[in-house]
PDB file of C-alpha atoms and ligand atoms in Angstrom:
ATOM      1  CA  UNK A   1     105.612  -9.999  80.148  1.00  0.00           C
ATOM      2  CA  UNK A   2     104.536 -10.908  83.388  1.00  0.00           C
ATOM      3  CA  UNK A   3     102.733  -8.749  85.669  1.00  0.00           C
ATOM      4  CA  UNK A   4     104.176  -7.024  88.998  1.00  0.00           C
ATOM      5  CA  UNK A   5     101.938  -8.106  92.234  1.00  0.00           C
ATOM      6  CA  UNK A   6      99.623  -6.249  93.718  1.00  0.00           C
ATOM      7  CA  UNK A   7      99.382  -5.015  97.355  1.00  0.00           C
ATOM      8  CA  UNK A   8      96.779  -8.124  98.363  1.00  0.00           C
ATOM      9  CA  UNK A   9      98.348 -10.568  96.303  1.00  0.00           C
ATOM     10  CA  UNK A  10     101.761  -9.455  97.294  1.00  0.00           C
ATOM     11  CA  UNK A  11     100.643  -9.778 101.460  1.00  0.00           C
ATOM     12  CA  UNK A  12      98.244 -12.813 100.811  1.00  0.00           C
ATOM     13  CA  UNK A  13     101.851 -14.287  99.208  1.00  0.00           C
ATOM     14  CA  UNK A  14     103.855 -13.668 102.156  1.00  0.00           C
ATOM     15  CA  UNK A  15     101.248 -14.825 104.330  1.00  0.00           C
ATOM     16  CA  UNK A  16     102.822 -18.509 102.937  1.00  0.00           C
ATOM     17  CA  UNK A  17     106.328 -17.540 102.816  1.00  0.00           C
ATOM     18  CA  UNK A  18     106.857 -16.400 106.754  1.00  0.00           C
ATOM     19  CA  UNK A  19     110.643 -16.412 106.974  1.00  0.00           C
ATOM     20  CA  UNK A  20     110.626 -13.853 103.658  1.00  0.00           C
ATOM     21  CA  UNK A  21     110.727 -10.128 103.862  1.00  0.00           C
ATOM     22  CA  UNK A  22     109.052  -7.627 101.711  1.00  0.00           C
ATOM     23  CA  UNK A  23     112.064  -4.831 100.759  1.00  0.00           C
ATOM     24  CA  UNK A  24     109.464  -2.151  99.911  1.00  0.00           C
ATOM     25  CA  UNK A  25     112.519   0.003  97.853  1.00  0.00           C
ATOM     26  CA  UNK A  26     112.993  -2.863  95.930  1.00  0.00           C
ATOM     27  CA  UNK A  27     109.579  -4.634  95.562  1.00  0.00           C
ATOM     28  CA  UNK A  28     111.497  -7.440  96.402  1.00  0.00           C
ATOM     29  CA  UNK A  29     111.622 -10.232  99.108  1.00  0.00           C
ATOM     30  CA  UNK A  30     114.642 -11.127 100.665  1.00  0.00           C
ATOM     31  CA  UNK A  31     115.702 -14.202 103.255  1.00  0.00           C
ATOM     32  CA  UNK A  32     118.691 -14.661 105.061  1.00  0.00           C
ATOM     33  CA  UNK A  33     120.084 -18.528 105.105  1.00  0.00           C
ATOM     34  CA  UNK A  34     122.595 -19.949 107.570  1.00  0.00           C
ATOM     35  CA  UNK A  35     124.326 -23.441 107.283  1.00  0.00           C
ATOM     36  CA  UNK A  36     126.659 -25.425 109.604  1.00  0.00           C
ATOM     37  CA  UNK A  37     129.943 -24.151 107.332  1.00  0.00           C
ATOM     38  CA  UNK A  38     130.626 -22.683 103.774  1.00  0.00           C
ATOM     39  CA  UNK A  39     130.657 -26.261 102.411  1.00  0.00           C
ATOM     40  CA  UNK A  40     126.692 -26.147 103.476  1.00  0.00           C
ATOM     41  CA  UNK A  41     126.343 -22.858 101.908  1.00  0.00           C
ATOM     42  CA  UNK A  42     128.020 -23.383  98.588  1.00  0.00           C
ATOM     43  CA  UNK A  43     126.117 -26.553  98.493  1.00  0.00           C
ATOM     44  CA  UNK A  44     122.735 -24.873  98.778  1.00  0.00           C
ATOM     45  CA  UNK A  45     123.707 -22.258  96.577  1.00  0.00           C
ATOM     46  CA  UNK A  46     124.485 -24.893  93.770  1.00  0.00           C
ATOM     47  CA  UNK A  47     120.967 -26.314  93.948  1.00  0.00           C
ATOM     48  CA  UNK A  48     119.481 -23.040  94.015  1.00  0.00           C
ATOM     49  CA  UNK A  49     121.498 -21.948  91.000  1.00  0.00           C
ATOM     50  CA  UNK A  50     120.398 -24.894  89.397  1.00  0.00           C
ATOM     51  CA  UNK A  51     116.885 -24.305  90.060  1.00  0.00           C
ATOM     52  CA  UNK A  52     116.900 -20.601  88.678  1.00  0.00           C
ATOM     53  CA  UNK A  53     118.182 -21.769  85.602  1.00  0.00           C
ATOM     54  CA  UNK A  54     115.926 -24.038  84.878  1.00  0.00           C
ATOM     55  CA  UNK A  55     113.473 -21.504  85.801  1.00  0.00           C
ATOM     56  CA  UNK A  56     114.756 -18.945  84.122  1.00  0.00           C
ATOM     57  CA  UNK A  57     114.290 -16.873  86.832  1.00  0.00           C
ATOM     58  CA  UNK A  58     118.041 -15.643  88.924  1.00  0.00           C
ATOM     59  CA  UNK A  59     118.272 -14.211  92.558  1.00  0.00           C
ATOM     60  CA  UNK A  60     120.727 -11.496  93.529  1.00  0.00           C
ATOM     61  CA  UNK A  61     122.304 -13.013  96.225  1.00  0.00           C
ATOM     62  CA  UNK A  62     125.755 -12.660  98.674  1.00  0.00           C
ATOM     63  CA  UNK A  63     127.366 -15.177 100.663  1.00  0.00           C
ATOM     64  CA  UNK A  64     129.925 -14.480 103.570  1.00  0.00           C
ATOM     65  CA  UNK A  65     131.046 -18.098 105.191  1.00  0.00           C
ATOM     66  CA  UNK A  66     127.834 -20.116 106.305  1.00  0.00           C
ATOM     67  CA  UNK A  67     124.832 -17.106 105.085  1.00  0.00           C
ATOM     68  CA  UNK A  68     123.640 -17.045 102.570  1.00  0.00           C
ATOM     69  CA  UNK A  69     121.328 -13.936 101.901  1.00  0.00           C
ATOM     70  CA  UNK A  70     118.559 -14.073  99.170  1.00  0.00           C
ATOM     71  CA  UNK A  71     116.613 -11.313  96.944  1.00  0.00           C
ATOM     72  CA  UNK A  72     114.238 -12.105  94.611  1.00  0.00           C
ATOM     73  CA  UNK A  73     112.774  -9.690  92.317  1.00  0.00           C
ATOM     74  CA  UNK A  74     111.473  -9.313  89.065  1.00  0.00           C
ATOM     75  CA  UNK A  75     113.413  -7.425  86.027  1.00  0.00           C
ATOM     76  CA  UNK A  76     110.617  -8.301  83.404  1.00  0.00           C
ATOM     77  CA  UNK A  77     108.179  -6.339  85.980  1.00  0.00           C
ATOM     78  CA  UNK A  78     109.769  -4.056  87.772  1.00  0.00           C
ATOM     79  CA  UNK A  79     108.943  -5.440  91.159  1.00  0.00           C
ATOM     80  CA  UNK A  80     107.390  -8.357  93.082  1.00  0.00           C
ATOM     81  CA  UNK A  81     105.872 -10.840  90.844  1.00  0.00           C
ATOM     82  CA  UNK A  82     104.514 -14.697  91.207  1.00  0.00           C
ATOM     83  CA  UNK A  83     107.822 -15.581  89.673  1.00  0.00           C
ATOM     84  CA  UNK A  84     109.847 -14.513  92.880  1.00  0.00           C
ATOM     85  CA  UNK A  85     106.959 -16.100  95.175  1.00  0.00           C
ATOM     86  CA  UNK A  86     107.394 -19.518  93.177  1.00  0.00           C
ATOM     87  CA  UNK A  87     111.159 -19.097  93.247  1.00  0.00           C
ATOM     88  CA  UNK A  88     110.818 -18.508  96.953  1.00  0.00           C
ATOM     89  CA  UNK A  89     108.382 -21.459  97.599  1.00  0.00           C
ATOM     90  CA  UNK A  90     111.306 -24.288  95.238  1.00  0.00           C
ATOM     91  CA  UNK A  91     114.194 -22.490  97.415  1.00  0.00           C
ATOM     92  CA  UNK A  92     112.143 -23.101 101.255  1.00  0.00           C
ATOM     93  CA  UNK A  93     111.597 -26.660  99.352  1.00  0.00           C
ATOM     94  CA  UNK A  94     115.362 -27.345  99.551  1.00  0.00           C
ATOM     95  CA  UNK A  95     116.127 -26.816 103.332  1.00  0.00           C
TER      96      UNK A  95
HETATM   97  N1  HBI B   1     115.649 -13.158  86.740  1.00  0.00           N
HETATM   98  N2  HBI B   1     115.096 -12.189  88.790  1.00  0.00           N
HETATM   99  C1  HBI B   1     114.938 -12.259  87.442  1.00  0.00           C
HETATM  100  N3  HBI B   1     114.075 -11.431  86.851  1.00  0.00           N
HETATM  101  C2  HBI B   1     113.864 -11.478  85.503  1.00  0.00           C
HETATM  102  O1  HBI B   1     113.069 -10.699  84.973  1.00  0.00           O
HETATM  103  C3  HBI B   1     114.582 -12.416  84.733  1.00  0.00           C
HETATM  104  C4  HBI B   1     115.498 -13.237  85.396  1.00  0.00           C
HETATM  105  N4  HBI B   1     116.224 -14.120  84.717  1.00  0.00           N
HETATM  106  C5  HBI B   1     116.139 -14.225  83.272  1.00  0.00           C
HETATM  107  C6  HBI B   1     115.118 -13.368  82.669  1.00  0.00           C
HETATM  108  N5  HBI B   1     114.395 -12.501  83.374  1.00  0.00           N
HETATM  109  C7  HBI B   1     114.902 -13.508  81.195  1.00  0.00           C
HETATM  110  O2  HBI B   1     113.688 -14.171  80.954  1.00  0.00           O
HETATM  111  C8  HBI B   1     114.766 -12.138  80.513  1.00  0.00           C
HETATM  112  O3  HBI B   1     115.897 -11.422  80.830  1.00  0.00           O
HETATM  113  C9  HBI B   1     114.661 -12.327  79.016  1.00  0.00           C
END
């Protein structure tokens, strides 16, 4: 079970990750991605899909075109937890 984040780890976090939003409904963060074209997108979107499986760890996500917009959250703890922040940190790695 891992645990949900609290307030100063949560904005100590974010601190790293400044194009990531904290949803404070949601205990989530969320990023908005654009490419050149879809073909940019979906390709992104592959690698990230790969990359949460092999984590484990899956996004909700949406995708119109060339954006591509992110959440991260955690089921397991019912909110923000390092999981999303190291899931955030692989997924800034690919751009
Ligand atoms: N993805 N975002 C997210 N949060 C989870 O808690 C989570 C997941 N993917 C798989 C997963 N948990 C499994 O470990 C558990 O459902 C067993």
């Amino acid at each position: 079970m891992v645990a949900r984040l609290t307030d100063g780890l949560r904005e100590e976090s974010l601190a790293a990750l400044p194009d990531w939003r904290w949803d404070a409904e949601r205990d989530a963060i969320t990023r908005r991605f654009e490419f050149r074209d879809f073909n940019q997108a979906f390709g992104f979107m592959t690698r990230v899909a790969l990359i949460a499986e092999k984590a484990d760890h899956h996004p909700e996500w949406s995708n119109v075109w060339n954006k591509v917009d992110i959440l991260l959250t955690t089921h397991d703890a019912d909110g923000l937890s390092t999981r999303d922040i190291q899931m955030a940190q692989a997924i800034d790695a690919l751009l």
